[in-house]
Amino acid sequence: MNAIVLIVATVLLLGPWVSVSNPVLFGEAMVVVVGVVAMLVANALLFWVGLAPLKRLSRSMAAADLLKPGVRPEVTGHGEMAELVQTYNAMLDRLESERATSSARVAAAQEAERRHLARELHDEVGQALTAVLLQLKWLADHAPAELRTDLHAAQETTRDSLDELRRIARRLRPGVLEDLGLPSALRALTADFTTPGVTVRHHLDAGLPVLAHEAELAIYRVAQEALANAARHSHADRVDLELHCGMPGIVDLVIRDNGQGRKGAEEGSGIRGMRERALLLGARFSVKTTPEGGTTVHLTVPVASETER
């Protein structure tokens, strides 16, 4: 295109339409100046049109987020620019696929490590604390009266530590989820939510469709992380947890609090972890501030077919 502009300008200068005297006349100088300006304007327009796909590609690169897949710049035109956009889109496809594979491996490794830690806490530390509790009981039964009060206090401290250890083990390995299913596990999760001054209410629809184990585990972990975030950051006094079947083939998990909202804060590792779990399931995930000022976490999970399960 640039060559065409220069060739046309040269032909006009060499043709009978333009002549330059010596010394240069004012009218001739104006013709040359107008011609140069016209060439510059034509060049600017050509660059603006030619580089428009590159600008769109640059904006897409700046906004790219592998946790929000499927966003691609539009391939327009032809030639090298179109090939560049197509190559970039193919690169994003590979990166999203590789990230999904690696995230699945990391999630599986995390769950395996959590099961191992829960087993170690229950079998090793839990049994040791139980033995200490029995020894303290024997000592309190046979100790002099002036020592029994202190020994009973030590018993209560050990019993509280054992209960807390069991709660940690349940959070690491939700045995209720494996034994009794997702609704029972979510009820147990809300019952174990013991943050002072915060009331947790749950509403679980009856007759929910059967979900794959990975989907149930992801829903449980998202609910667990959302409740933990509400306790740590929201300054709320009420949290509502809902699990319902909004549309055929869809299960919705909604955790809503009446706290102060995110107030423009960047997403932390907890929210990014929830997004990754949703991405592995092909689910939709969102975190929004409610008009009243609280925060709503929404996870929409597609129900797998019997063959996929």
Short mmCIF file of N, CA and C in Angstrom, two decimals, residues 40-183:
data_model
loop_
_atom_site.label_atom_id
_atom_site.label_comp_id
_atom_site.label_asym_id
_atom_site.label_seq_id
_atom_site.Cartn_x
_atom_site.Cartn_y
_atom_site.Cartn_z
N LEU A 40 1.02 11.93 3.59
CA LEU A 40 1.07 11.62 5.02
C LEU A 40 -0.28 11.17 5.55
N VAL A 41 -1.34 11.87 5.11
CA VAL A 41 -2.69 11.48 5.56
C VAL A 41 -3.02 10.08 5.06
N ALA A 42 -2.69 9.82 3.79
CA ALA A 42 -2.96 8.49 3.24
C ALA A 42 -2.18 7.42 4.01
N ASN A 43 -0.91 7.71 4.33
CA ASN A 43 -0.11 6.77 5.10
C ASN A 43 -0.70 6.52 6.49
N ALA A 44 -1.14 7.61 7.13
CA ALA A 44 -1.73 7.47 8.47
C ALA A 44 -2.98 6.60 8.44
N LEU A 45 -3.82 6.84 7.42
CA LEU A 45 -5.05 6.04 7.30
C LEU A 45 -4.71 4.57 7.05
N LEU A 46 -3.73 4.34 6.18
CA LEU A 46 -3.35 2.96 5.88
C LEU A 46 -2.81 2.25 7.12
N PHE A 47 -1.97 2.95 7.90
CA PHE A 47 -1.44 2.35 9.13
C PHE A 47 -2.55 2.11 10.15
N TRP A 48 -3.47 3.05 10.25
CA TRP A 48 -4.56 2.90 11.22
C TRP A 48 -5.41 1.68 10.89
N VAL A 49 -5.74 1.52 9.59
CA VAL A 49 -6.53 0.36 9.17
C VAL A 49 -5.72 -0.92 9.29
N GLY A 50 -4.47 -0.87 8.88
CA GLY A 50 -3.65 -2.07 8.87
C GLY A 50 -3.29 -2.57 10.25
N LEU A 51 -3.12 -1.65 11.21
CA LEU A 51 -2.70 -2.06 12.56
C LEU A 51 -3.87 -2.22 13.53
N ALA A 52 -5.11 -1.99 13.07
CA ALA A 52 -6.26 -2.15 13.96
C ALA A 52 -6.34 -3.56 14.55
N PRO A 53 -6.14 -4.64 13.77
CA PRO A 53 -6.15 -5.98 14.39
C PRO A 53 -5.07 -6.15 15.44
N LEU A 54 -3.91 -5.52 15.24
CA LEU A 54 -2.84 -5.62 16.22
C LEU A 54 -3.21 -4.92 17.53
N LYS A 55 -3.93 -3.80 17.42
CA LYS A 55 -4.38 -3.11 18.63
C LYS A 55 -5.38 -3.96 19.39
N ARG A 56 -6.32 -4.60 18.65
CA ARG A 56 -7.27 -5.48 19.32
C ARG A 56 -6.55 -6.66 19.97
N LEU A 57 -5.55 -7.18 19.29
CA LEU A 57 -4.77 -8.28 19.86
C LEU A 57 -4.04 -7.83 21.11
N SER A 58 -3.51 -6.61 21.11
CA SER A 58 -2.81 -6.09 22.28
C SER A 58 -3.76 -5.95 23.47
N ARG A 59 -4.98 -5.45 23.23
CA ARG A 59 -5.95 -5.33 24.31
C ARG A 59 -6.35 -6.71 24.84
N SER A 60 -6.49 -7.67 23.92
CA SER A 60 -6.82 -9.03 24.35
C SER A 60 -5.70 -9.63 25.18
N MET A 61 -4.45 -9.39 24.81
CA MET A 61 -3.32 -9.89 25.59
C MET A 61 -3.31 -9.29 26.99
N ALA A 62 -3.60 -7.98 27.08
CA ALA A 62 -3.59 -7.33 28.39
C ALA A 62 -4.70 -7.84 29.29
N ALA A 63 -5.83 -8.25 28.71
CA ALA A 63 -6.98 -8.69 29.50
C ALA A 63 -7.06 -10.21 29.64
N ALA A 64 -6.10 -10.94 29.05
CA ALA A 64 -6.18 -12.40 29.07
C ALA A 64 -6.07 -12.93 30.50
N ASP A 65 -6.94 -13.87 30.84
CA ASP A 65 -6.94 -14.53 32.15
C ASP A 65 -7.33 -15.99 31.93
N LEU A 66 -6.40 -16.90 32.24
CA LEU A 66 -6.67 -18.32 32.00
C LEU A 66 -7.77 -18.87 32.89
N LEU A 67 -8.11 -18.13 33.96
CA LEU A 67 -9.22 -18.57 34.81
C LEU A 67 -10.57 -18.14 34.24
N LYS A 68 -10.55 -17.35 33.17
CA LYS A 68 -11.79 -16.95 32.48
C LYS A 68 -11.63 -17.33 31.01
N PRO A 69 -11.76 -18.62 30.71
CA PRO A 69 -11.42 -19.11 29.37
C PRO A 69 -12.47 -18.74 28.34
N GLY A 70 -12.09 -18.95 27.10
CA GLY A 70 -13.04 -18.78 26.00
C GLY A 70 -13.06 -17.40 25.39
N VAL A 71 -12.36 -16.41 25.98
CA VAL A 71 -12.34 -15.06 25.43
C VAL A 71 -11.25 -14.99 24.36
N ARG A 72 -11.63 -14.69 23.13
CA ARG A 72 -10.68 -14.68 22.01
C ARG A 72 -10.87 -13.41 21.18
N PRO A 73 -9.79 -12.82 20.68
CA PRO A 73 -9.94 -11.70 19.74
C PRO A 73 -10.47 -12.21 18.41
N GLU A 74 -11.25 -11.38 17.75
CA GLU A 74 -11.86 -11.77 16.48
C GLU A 74 -10.83 -11.73 15.37
N VAL A 75 -10.84 -12.75 14.53
CA VAL A 75 -9.93 -12.81 13.38
C VAL A 75 -10.60 -12.08 12.22
N THR A 76 -10.01 -10.96 11.80
CA THR A 76 -10.56 -10.17 10.71
C THR A 76 -9.48 -9.96 9.64
N GLY A 77 -9.92 -9.70 8.45
CA GLY A 77 -8.98 -9.42 7.38
C GLY A 77 -8.26 -10.67 6.91
N HIS A 78 -7.09 -10.45 6.33
CA HIS A 78 -6.31 -11.55 5.80
C HIS A 78 -4.84 -11.17 5.88
N GLY A 79 -3.98 -12.10 5.50
CA GLY A 79 -2.56 -11.81 5.51
C GLY A 79 -1.92 -12.08 6.86
N GLU A 80 -0.80 -11.40 7.11
CA GLU A 80 0.01 -11.69 8.29
C GLU A 80 -0.71 -11.35 9.60
N MET A 81 -1.50 -10.27 9.61
CA MET A 81 -2.21 -9.90 10.82
C MET A 81 -3.22 -10.98 11.23
N ALA A 82 -3.99 -11.47 10.25
CA ALA A 82 -4.95 -12.53 10.55
C ALA A 82 -4.24 -13.78 11.03
N GLU A 83 -3.09 -14.12 10.42
CA GLU A 83 -2.33 -15.29 10.86
C GLU A 83 -1.82 -15.10 12.29
N LEU A 84 -1.40 -13.87 12.63
CA LEU A 84 -0.92 -13.60 13.98
C LEU A 84 -2.02 -13.80 15.01
N VAL A 85 -3.24 -13.29 14.73
CA VAL A 85 -4.36 -13.46 15.66
C VAL A 85 -4.73 -14.94 15.78
N GLN A 86 -4.73 -15.66 14.67
CA GLN A 86 -5.04 -17.09 14.72
C GLN A 86 -3.99 -17.84 15.55
N THR A 87 -2.73 -17.49 15.39
CA THR A 87 -1.67 -18.13 16.17
C THR A 87 -1.83 -17.84 17.66
N TYR A 88 -2.19 -16.60 17.98
CA TYR A 88 -2.41 -16.25 19.39
C TYR A 88 -3.58 -17.02 19.97
N ASN A 89 -4.68 -17.15 19.22
CA ASN A 89 -5.83 -17.91 19.70
C ASN A 89 -5.47 -19.38 19.91
N ALA A 90 -4.68 -19.95 18.98
CA ALA A 90 -4.25 -21.33 19.14
C ALA A 90 -3.36 -21.49 20.38
N MET A 91 -2.51 -20.50 20.64
CA MET A 91 -1.67 -20.54 21.83
C MET A 91 -2.52 -20.51 23.11
N LEU A 92 -3.58 -19.65 23.12
CA LEU A 92 -4.47 -19.61 24.28
C LEU A 92 -5.18 -20.94 24.48
N ASP A 93 -5.59 -21.58 23.38
CA ASP A 93 -6.24 -22.90 23.50
C ASP A 93 -5.30 -23.90 24.18
N ARG A 94 -4.04 -23.91 23.76
CA ARG A 94 -3.08 -24.84 24.35
C ARG A 94 -2.83 -24.51 25.83
N LEU A 95 -2.67 -23.22 26.13
CA LEU A 95 -2.41 -22.83 27.52
C LEU A 95 -3.57 -23.19 28.43
N GLU A 96 -4.80 -22.94 27.96
CA GLU A 96 -5.97 -23.27 28.79
C GLU A 96 -6.09 -24.77 29.00
N SER A 97 -5.80 -25.55 27.95
CA SER A 97 -5.85 -27.00 28.10
C SER A 97 -4.78 -27.49 29.07
N GLU A 98 -3.56 -26.96 28.93
CA GLU A 98 -2.48 -27.38 29.82
C GLU A 98 -2.74 -26.94 31.26
N ARG A 99 -3.30 -25.74 31.43
CA ARG A 99 -3.60 -25.28 32.79
C ARG A 99 -4.68 -26.15 33.42
N ALA A 100 -5.71 -26.50 32.64
CA ALA A 100 -6.76 -27.36 33.18
C ALA A 100 -6.19 -28.71 33.61
N THR A 101 -5.28 -29.27 32.78
CA THR A 101 -4.67 -30.56 33.13
C THR A 101 -3.83 -30.43 34.39
N SER A 102 -2.99 -29.40 34.46
CA SER A 102 -2.13 -29.23 35.63
C SER A 102 -2.95 -28.91 36.88
N SER A 103 -4.02 -28.12 36.73
CA SER A 103 -4.87 -27.80 37.88
C SER A 103 -5.55 -29.06 38.41
N ALA A 104 -5.96 -29.93 37.49
CA ALA A 104 -6.58 -31.19 37.94
C ALA A 104 -5.59 -32.03 38.72
N ARG A 105 -4.36 -32.07 38.26
CA ARG A 105 -3.34 -32.84 38.97
C ARG A 105 -3.06 -32.23 40.34
N VAL A 106 -2.97 -30.89 40.39
CA VAL A 106 -2.71 -30.22 41.67
C VAL A 106 -3.86 -30.46 42.64
N ALA A 107 -5.10 -30.35 42.14
CA ALA A 107 -6.26 -30.57 43.01
C ALA A 107 -6.27 -32.00 43.54
N ALA A 108 -5.96 -32.97 42.68
CA ALA A 108 -5.92 -34.37 43.12
C ALA A 108 -4.82 -34.57 44.16
N ALA A 109 -3.66 -33.95 43.94
CA ALA A 109 -2.57 -34.07 44.91
C ALA A 109 -2.93 -33.41 46.24
N GLN A 110 -3.61 -32.26 46.19
CA GLN A 110 -4.03 -31.59 47.42
C GLN A 110 -5.01 -32.45 48.21
N GLU A 111 -5.98 -33.04 47.51
CA GLU A 111 -6.95 -33.89 48.21
C GLU A 111 -6.27 -35.11 48.82
N ALA A 112 -5.30 -35.69 48.09
CA ALA A 112 -4.58 -36.85 48.63
C ALA A 112 -3.78 -36.44 49.87
N GLU A 113 -3.16 -35.26 49.81
CA GLU A 113 -2.38 -34.81 50.98
C GLU A 113 -3.30 -34.48 52.15
N ARG A 114 -4.46 -33.92 51.87
CA ARG A 114 -5.40 -33.65 52.95
C ARG A 114 -5.89 -34.93 53.60
N ARG A 115 -6.18 -35.95 52.79
CA ARG A 115 -6.58 -37.23 53.37
C ARG A 115 -5.46 -37.83 54.23
N HIS A 116 -4.23 -37.70 53.75
CA HIS A 116 -3.09 -38.22 54.52
C HIS A 116 -2.95 -37.48 55.85
N LEU A 117 -3.03 -36.15 55.80
CA LEU A 117 -2.92 -35.36 57.04
C LEU A 117 -4.06 -35.67 58.00
N ALA A 118 -5.28 -35.78 57.46
CA ALA A 118 -6.42 -36.09 58.33
C ALA A 118 -6.24 -37.44 59.00
N ARG A 119 -5.73 -38.42 58.25
CA ARG A 119 -5.51 -39.75 58.81
C ARG A 119 -4.43 -39.71 59.89
N GLU A 120 -3.34 -38.94 59.62
CA GLU A 120 -2.28 -38.83 60.61
C GLU A 120 -2.78 -38.13 61.88
N LEU A 121 -3.54 -37.05 61.70
CA LEU A 121 -4.06 -36.35 62.88
C LEU A 121 -4.99 -37.25 63.69
N HIS A 122 -5.85 -37.99 63.00
CA HIS A 122 -6.82 -38.83 63.70
C HIS A 122 -6.13 -40.02 64.36
N ASP A 123 -5.26 -40.69 63.61
CA ASP A 123 -4.68 -41.93 64.12
C ASP A 123 -3.54 -41.71 65.09
N GLU A 124 -2.72 -40.69 64.85
CA GLU A 124 -1.54 -40.49 65.68
C GLU A 124 -1.80 -39.49 66.80
N VAL A 125 -2.05 -38.22 66.39
CA VAL A 125 -2.22 -37.18 67.40
C VAL A 125 -3.49 -37.39 68.20
N GLY A 126 -4.58 -37.78 67.52
CA GLY A 126 -5.84 -38.01 68.22
C GLY A 126 -5.73 -39.11 69.26
N GLN A 127 -5.09 -40.21 68.90
CA GLN A 127 -4.93 -41.30 69.87
C GLN A 127 -4.04 -40.89 71.03
N ALA A 128 -2.99 -40.09 70.72
CA ALA A 128 -2.11 -39.63 71.81
C ALA A 128 -2.88 -38.74 72.78
N LEU A 129 -3.71 -37.83 72.26
CA LEU A 129 -4.49 -36.96 73.14
C LEU A 129 -5.54 -37.76 73.92
N THR A 130 -6.11 -38.78 73.29
CA THR A 130 -7.06 -39.63 74.01
C THR A 130 -6.37 -40.35 75.17
N ALA A 131 -5.14 -40.83 74.92
CA ALA A 131 -4.39 -41.48 75.99
C ALA A 131 -4.07 -40.51 77.12
N VAL A 132 -3.70 -39.27 76.77
CA VAL A 132 -3.43 -38.26 77.80
C VAL A 132 -4.69 -37.97 78.60
N LEU A 133 -5.84 -37.91 77.90
CA LEU A 133 -7.11 -37.63 78.58
C LEU A 133 -7.44 -38.75 79.58
N LEU A 134 -7.22 -39.99 79.20
CA LEU A 134 -7.47 -41.11 80.11
C LEU A 134 -6.52 -41.08 81.30
N GLN A 135 -5.27 -40.75 81.06
CA GLN A 135 -4.31 -40.66 82.16
C GLN A 135 -4.68 -39.55 83.14
N LEU A 136 -5.13 -38.41 82.59
CA LEU A 136 -5.54 -37.32 83.46
C LEU A 136 -6.77 -37.71 84.28
N LYS A 137 -7.68 -38.45 83.66
CA LYS A 137 -8.85 -38.91 84.41
C LYS A 137 -8.43 -39.84 85.56
N TRP A 138 -7.50 -40.76 85.29
CA TRP A 138 -7.04 -41.68 86.35
C TRP A 138 -6.36 -40.89 87.46
N LEU A 139 -5.52 -39.91 87.06
CA LEU A 139 -4.84 -39.11 88.07
C LEU A 139 -5.83 -38.30 88.89
N ALA A 140 -6.85 -37.73 88.22
CA ALA A 140 -7.84 -36.94 88.96
C ALA A 140 -8.62 -37.80 89.94
N ASP A 141 -8.86 -39.07 89.57
CA ASP A 141 -9.60 -39.95 90.47
C ASP A 141 -8.77 -40.38 91.68
N HIS A 142 -7.43 -40.40 91.56
CA HIS A 142 -6.58 -40.89 92.63
C HIS A 142 -5.73 -39.80 93.28
N ALA A 143 -5.82 -38.59 92.79
CA ALA A 143 -4.98 -37.52 93.33
C ALA A 143 -5.61 -36.94 94.59
N PRO A 144 -4.80 -36.27 95.38
CA PRO A 144 -5.35 -35.58 96.55
C PRO A 144 -6.36 -34.51 96.15
N ALA A 145 -7.21 -34.17 97.08
CA ALA A 145 -8.31 -33.24 96.77
C ALA A 145 -7.80 -31.89 96.29
N GLU A 146 -6.65 -31.43 96.85
CA GLU A 146 -6.17 -30.11 96.46
C GLU A 146 -5.65 -30.07 95.02
N LEU A 147 -5.40 -31.23 94.37
CA LEU A 147 -4.91 -31.26 93.00
C LEU A 147 -6.00 -31.56 91.98
N ARG A 148 -7.15 -31.98 92.46
CA ARG A 148 -8.19 -32.43 91.52
C ARG A 148 -8.72 -31.30 90.64
N THR A 149 -8.84 -30.11 91.22
CA THR A 149 -9.34 -28.97 90.42
C THR A 149 -8.42 -28.69 89.24
N ASP A 150 -7.11 -28.66 89.49
CA ASP A 150 -6.16 -28.41 88.40
C ASP A 150 -6.17 -29.54 87.38
N LEU A 151 -6.31 -30.78 87.85
CA LEU A 151 -6.34 -31.91 86.93
C LEU A 151 -7.61 -31.92 86.10
N HIS A 152 -8.74 -31.54 86.70
CA HIS A 152 -9.98 -31.43 85.92
C HIS A 152 -9.86 -30.33 84.86
N ALA A 153 -9.20 -29.21 85.20
CA ALA A 153 -8.98 -28.13 84.22
C ALA A 153 -8.10 -28.63 83.08
N ALA A 154 -7.06 -29.42 83.43
CA ALA A 154 -6.21 -29.99 82.38
C ALA A 154 -7.00 -30.96 81.51
N GLN A 155 -7.93 -31.71 82.11
CA GLN A 155 -8.80 -32.61 81.34
C GLN A 155 -9.64 -31.83 80.32
N GLU A 156 -10.25 -30.73 80.78
CA GLU A 156 -11.09 -29.94 79.89
C GLU A 156 -10.28 -29.34 78.74
N THR A 157 -9.07 -28.86 79.06
CA THR A 157 -8.22 -28.31 78.01
C THR A 157 -7.86 -29.38 76.99
N THR A 158 -7.52 -30.57 77.47
CA THR A 158 -7.17 -31.67 76.56
C THR A 158 -8.38 -32.09 75.74
N ARG A 159 -9.56 -32.12 76.36
CA ARG A 159 -10.77 -32.51 75.63
C ARG A 159 -11.11 -31.48 74.55
N ASP A 160 -10.96 -30.18 74.89
CA ASP A 160 -11.20 -29.14 73.89
C ASP A 160 -10.21 -29.26 72.73
N SER A 161 -8.95 -29.54 73.04
CA SER A 161 -7.94 -29.71 71.99
C SER A 161 -8.27 -30.90 71.11
N LEU A 162 -8.76 -31.98 71.71
CA LEU A 162 -9.14 -33.16 70.93
C LEU A 162 -10.33 -32.87 70.03
N ASP A 163 -11.31 -32.11 70.53
CA ASP A 163 -12.46 -31.74 69.70
C ASP A 163 -12.04 -30.86 68.52
N GLU A 164 -11.14 -29.91 68.79
CA GLU A 164 -10.66 -29.04 67.73
C GLU A 164 -9.86 -29.84 66.70
N LEU A 165 -9.09 -30.80 67.17
CA LEU A 165 -8.34 -31.66 66.27
C LEU A 165 -9.29 -32.45 65.36
N ARG A 166 -10.36 -32.94 65.91
CA ARG A 166 -11.33 -33.69 65.11
C ARG A 166 -12.01 -32.77 64.08
N ARG A 167 -12.30 -31.52 64.48
CA ARG A 167 -12.90 -30.58 63.52
C ARG A 167 -11.94 -30.31 62.36
N ILE A 168 -10.65 -30.14 62.69
CA ILE A 168 -9.66 -29.91 61.63
C ILE A 168 -9.58 -31.11 60.71
N ALA A 169 -9.59 -32.30 61.28
CA ALA A 169 -9.53 -33.51 60.47
C ALA A 169 -10.76 -33.63 59.56
N ARG A 170 -11.94 -33.25 60.08
CA ARG A 170 -13.14 -33.29 59.25
C ARG A 170 -13.07 -32.29 58.11
N ARG A 171 -12.47 -31.11 58.37
CA ARG A 171 -12.33 -30.13 57.30
C ARG A 171 -11.34 -30.61 56.24
N LEU A 172 -10.30 -31.29 56.68
CA LEU A 172 -9.32 -31.80 55.72
C LEU A 172 -9.88 -32.96 54.90
N ARG A 173 -10.59 -33.85 55.55
CA ARG A 173 -11.15 -35.01 54.85
C ARG A 173 -12.62 -35.14 55.22
N PRO A 174 -13.51 -34.61 54.39
CA PRO A 174 -14.94 -34.65 54.72
C PRO A 174 -15.51 -36.06 54.61
N GLY A 175 -15.37 -36.84 55.67
CA GLY A 175 -15.89 -38.21 55.64
C GLY A 175 -17.39 -38.25 55.45
N VAL A 176 -18.10 -37.23 55.96
CA VAL A 176 -19.55 -37.19 55.78
C VAL A 176 -19.90 -37.13 54.30
N LEU A 177 -19.10 -36.42 53.51
CA LEU A 177 -19.36 -36.32 52.08
C LEU A 177 -19.26 -37.69 51.41
N GLU A 178 -18.28 -38.46 51.80
CA GLU A 178 -18.09 -39.77 51.19
C GLU A 178 -19.14 -40.76 51.67
N ASP A 179 -19.55 -40.63 52.93
CA ASP A 179 -20.45 -41.64 53.50
C ASP A 179 -21.93 -41.31 53.30
N LEU A 180 -22.29 -40.01 53.45
CA LEU A 180 -23.71 -39.64 53.47
C LEU A 180 -24.12 -38.72 52.33
N GLY A 181 -23.17 -38.22 51.54
CA GLY A 181 -23.53 -37.39 50.41
C GLY A 181 -23.39 -35.90 50.67
N LEU A 182 -23.59 -35.12 49.59
CA LEU A 182 -23.35 -33.68 49.64
C LEU A 182 -24.28 -32.93 50.59
N PRO A 183 -25.61 -33.14 50.57
CA PRO A 183 -26.46 -32.37 51.49
C PRO A 183 -26.08 -32.55 52.95
#
